[in-house]
PDB file of C-alpha atoms in Angstrom:
ATOM      1  CA  MET B   1      -8.360  22.374   0.678  1.00 48.00           C
ATOM      2  CA  ARG B   2      -8.857  19.040   2.478  1.00 49.00           C
ATOM      3  CA  ARG B   3      -9.565  17.272  -0.844  1.00 53.00           C
ATOM      4  CA  LEU B   4      -6.467  18.826  -2.421  1.00 50.00           C
ATOM      5  CA  LEU B   5      -4.339  17.527   0.458  1.00 45.00           C
ATOM      6  CA  ALA B   6      -5.956  14.106   0.105  1.00 53.00           C
ATOM      7  CA  VAL B   7      -5.193  14.077  -3.631  1.00 53.00           C
ATOM      8  CA  THR B   8      -1.580  15.040  -2.926  1.00 49.00           C
ATOM      9  CA  ALA B   9      -1.219  12.303  -0.303  1.00 48.00           C
ATOM     10  CA  LEU B  10      -2.845   9.737  -2.577  1.00 54.00           C
ATOM     11  CA  THR B  11      -0.586  10.728  -5.455  1.00 54.00           C
ATOM     12  CA  ALA B  12       2.504  10.177  -3.321  1.00 49.00           C
ATOM     13  CA  VAL B  13       1.320   6.746  -2.145  1.00 49.00           C
ATOM     14  CA  LEU B  14       0.247   5.492  -5.551  1.00 52.00           C
ATOM     15  CA  LEU B  15       3.204   6.798  -7.496  1.00 52.00           C
ATOM     16  CA  ALA B  16       5.650   5.431  -4.941  1.00 51.00           C
ATOM     17  CA  GLY B  17       4.530   1.954  -5.947  1.00 49.00           C
ATOM     18  CA  SER B  18       4.521   2.465  -9.695  1.00 45.00           C
ATOM     19  CA  GLY B  19       7.341   1.142 -11.796  1.00 44.00           C
ATOM     20  CA  CYS B  20       8.950  -2.260 -11.989  1.00 42.00           C
ATOM     21  CA  ALA B  21      10.701  -3.805  -9.041  1.00 40.00           C
ATOM     22  CA  ALA B  22      13.806  -4.340 -11.144  1.00 39.00           C
ATOM     23  CA  GLU B  23      14.032  -0.582 -11.682  1.00 40.00           C
ATOM     24  CA  ARG B  24      13.913   0.329  -7.980  1.00 37.00           C
ATOM     25  CA  PRO B  25      16.294  -0.441  -5.150  1.00 37.00           C
ATOM     26  CA  GLU B  26      15.077  -3.089  -2.732  1.00 38.00           C
ATOM     27  CA  ARG B  27      13.010  -1.841   0.163  1.00 35.00           C
ATOM     28  CA  ALA B  28      14.759  -2.941   3.298  1.00 37.00           C
ATOM     29  CA  ALA B  29      12.768  -3.822   6.380  1.00 38.00           C
ATOM     30  CA  PRO B  30      13.516  -1.728   9.452  1.00 37.00           C
ATOM     31  CA  PRO B  31      15.997  -3.315  11.853  1.00 38.00           C
ATOM     32  CA  GLY B  32      14.270  -5.912  14.005  1.00 40.00           C
ATOM     33  CA  ALA B  33      11.184  -6.085  11.767  1.00 38.00           C
ATOM     34  CA  PRO B  34       9.855  -9.543  10.966  1.00 38.00           C
ATOM     35  CA  THR B  35      10.432 -10.765   7.441  1.00 39.00           C
ATOM     36  CA  GLY B  36       9.209 -13.621   5.306  1.00 39.00           C
ATOM     37  CA  PRO B  37       5.971 -14.714   3.695  1.00 37.00           C
ATOM     38  CA  ALA B  38       3.870 -14.266   6.838  1.00 36.00           C
ATOM     39  CA  THR B  39       4.505 -10.515   6.871  1.00 36.00           C
ATOM     40  CA  GLY B  40       2.851  -9.560   3.635  1.00 38.00           C
ATOM     41  CA  GLY B  41       1.521 -12.597   1.850  1.00 39.00           C
ATOM     42  CA  PRO B  42      -1.867 -12.836   0.265  1.00 38.00           C
ATOM     43  CA  ALA B  43      -4.942 -13.427   2.378  1.00 39.00           C
ATOM     44  CA  GLY B  44      -3.443 -12.220   5.621  1.00 37.00           C
ATOM     45  CA  GLY B  45      -0.086 -13.877   5.180  1.00 38.00           C
ATOM     46  CA  ALA B  46      -1.196 -17.341   4.138  1.00 36.00           C
ATOM     47  CA  THR B  47       1.208 -19.106   1.840  1.00 37.00           C
ATOM     48  CA  THR B  48       0.351 -21.681  -0.750  1.00 38.00           C
ATOM     49  CA  GLY B  49       3.492 -23.759  -1.027  1.00 38.00           C
ATOM     50  CA  ALA B  50       3.710 -22.768  -4.689  1.00 39.00           C
ATOM     51  CA  PRO B  51       6.998 -22.455  -6.533  1.00 39.00           C
ATOM     52  CA  GLY B  52       8.761 -19.433  -5.173  1.00 39.00           C
ATOM     53  CA  ALA B  53       6.852 -19.599  -1.859  1.00 41.00           C
ATOM     54  CA  GLY B  54       9.047 -18.128   0.809  1.00 44.00           C
ATOM     55  CA  SER B  55      11.680 -17.001  -1.682  1.00 48.00           C
ATOM     56  CA  GLY B  56       9.780 -13.866  -2.664  1.00 60.00           C
ATOM     57  CA  ALA B  57       9.881 -14.447  -6.408  1.00 75.00           C
ATOM     58  CA  ALA B  58       6.989 -16.027  -8.275  1.00 78.00           C
ATOM     59  CA  GLY B  59       7.609 -18.921 -10.626  1.00 83.00           C
ATOM     60  CA  GLY B  60       6.222 -20.136 -13.914  1.00 87.00           C
ATOM     61  CA  ASN B  61       5.102 -17.469 -16.351  1.00 90.00           C
ATOM     62  CA  ALA B  62       5.465 -14.746 -13.699  1.00 89.00           C
ATOM     63  CA  PRO B  63       7.711 -12.426 -15.759  1.00 92.00           C
ATOM     64  CA  GLU B  64       5.060 -11.988 -18.469  1.00 94.00           C
ATOM     65  CA  VAL B  65       2.155 -11.825 -16.023  1.00 94.00           C
ATOM     66  CA  CYS B  66       3.978  -9.382 -13.748  1.00 93.00           C
ATOM     67  CA  ALA B  67       4.955  -7.120 -16.631  1.00 93.00           C
ATOM     68  CA  ALA B  68       1.348  -6.903 -17.852  1.00 94.00           C
ATOM     69  CA  ALA B  69      -0.027  -6.289 -14.338  1.00 93.00           C
ATOM     70  CA  GLN B  70       2.580  -3.642 -13.551  1.00 91.00           C
ATOM     71  CA  ARG B  71       2.105  -1.830 -16.887  1.00 92.00           C
ATOM     72  CA  ALA B  72      -1.656  -1.757 -16.354  1.00 92.00           C
ATOM     73  CA  GLY B  73      -1.171  -0.425 -12.827  1.00 88.00           C
ATOM     74  CA  GLU B  74       1.209   2.315 -13.933  1.00 89.00           C
ATOM     75  CA  THR B  75      -1.166   3.443 -16.676  1.00 91.00           C
ATOM     76  CA  ALA B  76      -4.204   3.380 -14.401  1.00 88.00           C
ATOM     77  CA  VAL B  77      -2.480   5.208 -11.561  1.00 86.00           C
ATOM     78  CA  ARG B  78      -1.193   7.908 -13.895  1.00 89.00           C
ATOM     79  CA  THR B  79      -4.655   8.387 -15.414  1.00 90.00           C
ATOM     80  CA  TYR B  80      -6.341   8.216 -12.012  1.00 86.00           C
ATOM     81  CA  VAL B  81      -4.104  10.889 -10.500  1.00 87.00           C
ATOM     82  CA  GLU B  82      -4.336  13.213 -13.529  1.00 92.00           C
ATOM     83  CA  GLU B  83      -8.103  12.926 -13.836  1.00 91.00           C
ATOM     84  CA  LEU B  84      -8.706  13.164 -10.105  1.00 88.00           C
ATOM     85  CA  GLY B  85      -6.828  16.462 -10.090  1.00 92.00           C
ATOM     86  CA  LYS B  86      -8.923  17.669 -13.018  1.00 95.00           C
ATOM     87  CA  MET B  87     -12.109  16.542 -11.286  1.00 92.00           C
ATOM     88  CA  VAL B  88     -11.256  18.351  -8.059  1.00 92.00           C
ATOM     89  CA  ALA B  89     -10.404  21.516 -10.023  1.00 96.00           C
ATOM     90  CA  ALA B  90     -13.633  21.233 -12.035  1.00 96.00           C
ATOM     91  CA  VAL B  91     -15.722  20.810  -8.889  1.00 94.00           C
ATOM     92  CA  GLY B  92     -13.998  23.853  -7.393  1.00 95.00           C
ATOM     93  CA  ALA B  93     -14.823  25.836 -10.544  1.00 96.00           C
ATOM     94  CA  ASP B  94     -18.436  24.566 -10.609  1.00 96.00           C
ATOM     95  CA  ASP B  95     -17.806  22.941 -14.004  1.00 96.00           C
ATOM     96  CA  ALA B  96     -20.097  19.912 -13.818  1.00 96.00           C
ATOM     97  CA  ALA B  97     -19.388  18.747 -17.363  1.00 97.00           C
ATOM     98  CA  ALA B  98     -15.609  18.675 -16.858  1.00 96.00           C
ATOM     99  CA  ALA B  99     -16.027  16.934 -13.489  1.00 94.00           C
ATOM    100  CA  ARG B 100     -18.282  14.300 -15.078  1.00 93.00           C
ATOM    101  CA  THR B 101     -15.770  13.715 -17.912  1.00 95.00           C
ATOM    102  CA  ALA B 102     -12.899  13.304 -15.440  1.00 93.00           C
ATOM    103  CA  ARG B 103     -14.992  10.937 -13.300  1.00 90.00           C
ATOM    104  CA  GLU B 104     -15.790   8.822 -16.388  1.00 92.00           C
ATOM    105  CA  ARG B 105     -12.107   8.646 -17.337  1.00 92.00           C
ATOM    106  CA  ILE B 106     -11.235   7.570 -13.789  1.00 88.00           C
ATOM    107  CA  SER B 107     -13.889   4.891 -13.914  1.00 88.00           C
ATOM    108  CA  THR B 108     -12.587   3.615 -17.260  1.00 91.00           C
ATOM    109  CA  ALA B 109      -8.976   3.548 -16.033  1.00 90.00           C
ATOM    110  CA  LEU B 110      -9.927   1.591 -12.908  1.00 88.00           C
ATOM    111  CA  THR B 111     -12.136  -0.813 -14.869  1.00 91.00           C
ATOM    112  CA  ASP B 112      -9.326  -1.469 -17.353  1.00 94.00           C
ATOM    113  CA  TRP B 113      -6.831  -2.056 -14.514  1.00 91.00           C
ATOM    114  CA  ARG B 114      -9.203  -4.410 -12.693  1.00 93.00           C
ATOM    115  CA  SER B 115      -9.872  -6.328 -15.930  1.00 95.00           C
ATOM    116  CA  THR B 116      -6.152  -6.726 -16.596  1.00 95.00           C
ATOM    117  CA  LEU B 117      -5.517  -7.930 -13.039  1.00 95.00           C
ATOM    118  CA  ARG B 118      -8.315 -10.486 -13.331  1.00 96.00           C
ATOM    119  CA  ARG B 119      -7.081 -11.680 -16.728  1.00 96.00           C
ATOM    120  CA  GLU B 120      -3.489 -11.978 -15.527  1.00 96.00           C
ATOM    121  CA  SER B 121      -4.668 -13.773 -12.376  1.00 96.00           C
ATOM    122  CA  THR B 122      -6.245 -16.483 -14.506  1.00 96.00           C
ATOM    123  CA  ARG B 123      -3.077 -16.725 -16.642  1.00 95.00           C
ATOM    124  CA  ALA B 124      -0.672 -16.895 -13.682  1.00 94.00           C
ATOM    125  CA  GLU B 125       0.860 -20.314 -13.103  1.00 93.00           C
ATOM    126  CA  ASP B 126       2.212 -19.357  -9.670  1.00 92.00           C
ATOM    127  CA  ALA B 127      -0.470 -19.817  -6.983  1.00 92.00           C
ATOM    128  CA  GLN B 128       0.743 -16.894  -4.844  1.00 91.00           C
ATOM    129  CA  LEU B 129       0.785 -14.543  -7.816  1.00 92.00           C
ATOM    130  CA  LYS B 130      -2.639 -15.782  -8.947  1.00 94.00           C
ATOM    131  CA  THR B 131      -4.083 -15.067  -5.476  1.00 93.00           C
ATOM    132  CA  LEU B 132      -2.399 -11.686  -5.171  1.00 91.00           C
ATOM    133  CA  LEU B 133      -3.629 -10.491  -8.549  1.00 94.00           C
ATOM    134  CA  ALA B 134      -7.169 -11.571  -7.652  1.00 95.00           C
ATOM    135  CA  ASP B 135      -6.844  -9.686  -4.338  1.00 91.00           C
ATOM    136  CA  MET B 136      -5.567  -6.605  -6.145  1.00 90.00           C
ATOM    137  CA  ALA B 137      -8.418  -6.789  -8.667  1.00 92.00           C
ATOM    138  CA  ALA B 138     -10.893  -6.851  -5.772  1.00 90.00           C
ATOM    139  CA  GLU B 139      -9.149  -3.897  -4.104  1.00 86.00           C
ATOM    140  CA  VAL B 140      -9.071  -1.881  -7.337  1.00 86.00           C
ATOM    141  CA  GLY B 141     -12.769  -2.665  -7.686  1.00 84.00           C
ATOM    142  CA  THR B 142     -13.408  -0.845  -4.404  1.00 83.00           C
ATOM    143  CA  LEU B 143     -11.628   2.320  -5.524  1.00 77.00           C
ATOM    144  CA  GLY B 144     -13.834   5.170  -6.512  1.00 68.00           C
ATOM    145  CA  THR B 145     -13.696   8.806  -7.373  1.00 64.00           C
ATOM    146  CA  ASP B 146     -14.183   9.779  -3.727  1.00 67.00           C
ATOM    147  CA  VAL B 147     -10.652  10.305  -2.408  1.00 67.00           C
ATOM    148  CA  ASP B 148     -11.803   9.865   1.192  1.00 66.00           C
ATOM    149  CA  SER B 149     -12.988   6.300   0.509  1.00 72.00           C
ATOM    150  CA  ILE B 150      -9.680   4.941  -0.824  1.00 72.00           C
ATOM    151  CA  ASP B 151      -7.692   2.576   1.384  1.00 73.00           C
ATOM    152  CA  GLU B 152      -4.231   3.722   0.326  1.00 74.00           C
ATOM    153  CA  THR B 153      -2.530   1.529   2.932  1.00 81.00           C
ATOM    154  CA  GLU B 154      -4.080  -1.693   1.652  1.00 76.00           C
ATOM    155  CA  LEU B 155      -3.450  -0.807  -1.977  1.00 74.00           C
ATOM    156  CA  ASP B 156       0.166   0.052  -1.202  1.00 77.00           C
ATOM    157  CA  ARG B 157       0.590  -3.224   0.727  1.00 80.00           C
ATOM    158  CA  LEU B 158      -0.741  -5.219  -2.235  1.00 78.00           C
ATOM    159  CA  ARG B 159       1.522  -3.355  -4.667  1.00 80.00           C
ATOM    160  CA  GLN B 160       4.553  -3.988  -2.455  1.00 85.00           C
ATOM    161  CA  ARG B 161       3.691  -7.687  -2.358  1.00 84.00           C
ATOM    162  CA  LEU B 162       3.368  -7.693  -6.162  1.00 85.00           C
ATOM    163  CA  ASP B 163       6.806  -6.109  -6.398  1.00 85.00           C
ATOM    164  CA  GLN B 164       8.178  -8.812  -4.080  1.00 86.00           C
ATOM    165  CA  LEU B 165       6.618 -11.669  -6.037  1.00 82.00           C
ATOM    166  CA  CYS B 166       7.672 -10.140  -9.338  1.00 87.00           C
ATOM    167  CA  ALA B 167      11.303  -9.562  -8.312  1.00 81.00           C
ATOM    168  CA  ARG B 168      13.796 -11.489 -10.360  1.00 53.00           C
TER     169      ARG B 168
END
């Protein structure tokens, strides 16, 4: 039951961040909350002085890089959530083969996402976006099939920052 609740909570966190920023209303900060690059920038809020620094939106080839990174994230999250549910059900039913298959699909989805983030990080012309995508690739690399080991808060923070940098 605990794992099912963890899967449900994870699903809500991950799916809340999926989709393009242009398709969602802006997330407003609570009244009195600090705003600006120091509140969610890469590497603990450090800024790089790159085009778009402080304005929220990344410059250069950001639209193409952002679109590829966001598509890869949406696909990976969808696969991750679906297969994690199948894996939990298979473990509950003592179906080792189905659990192993689901685990392998999760691993492939995360590897593909991490590879796309790394590739897009090297393509990004905007220094903030380049750093963020590298940070996200590292974070995705730490994800596993053990729901209890996932840092949903950090992943959500990185995805929110990506949405901010990718806003038009």
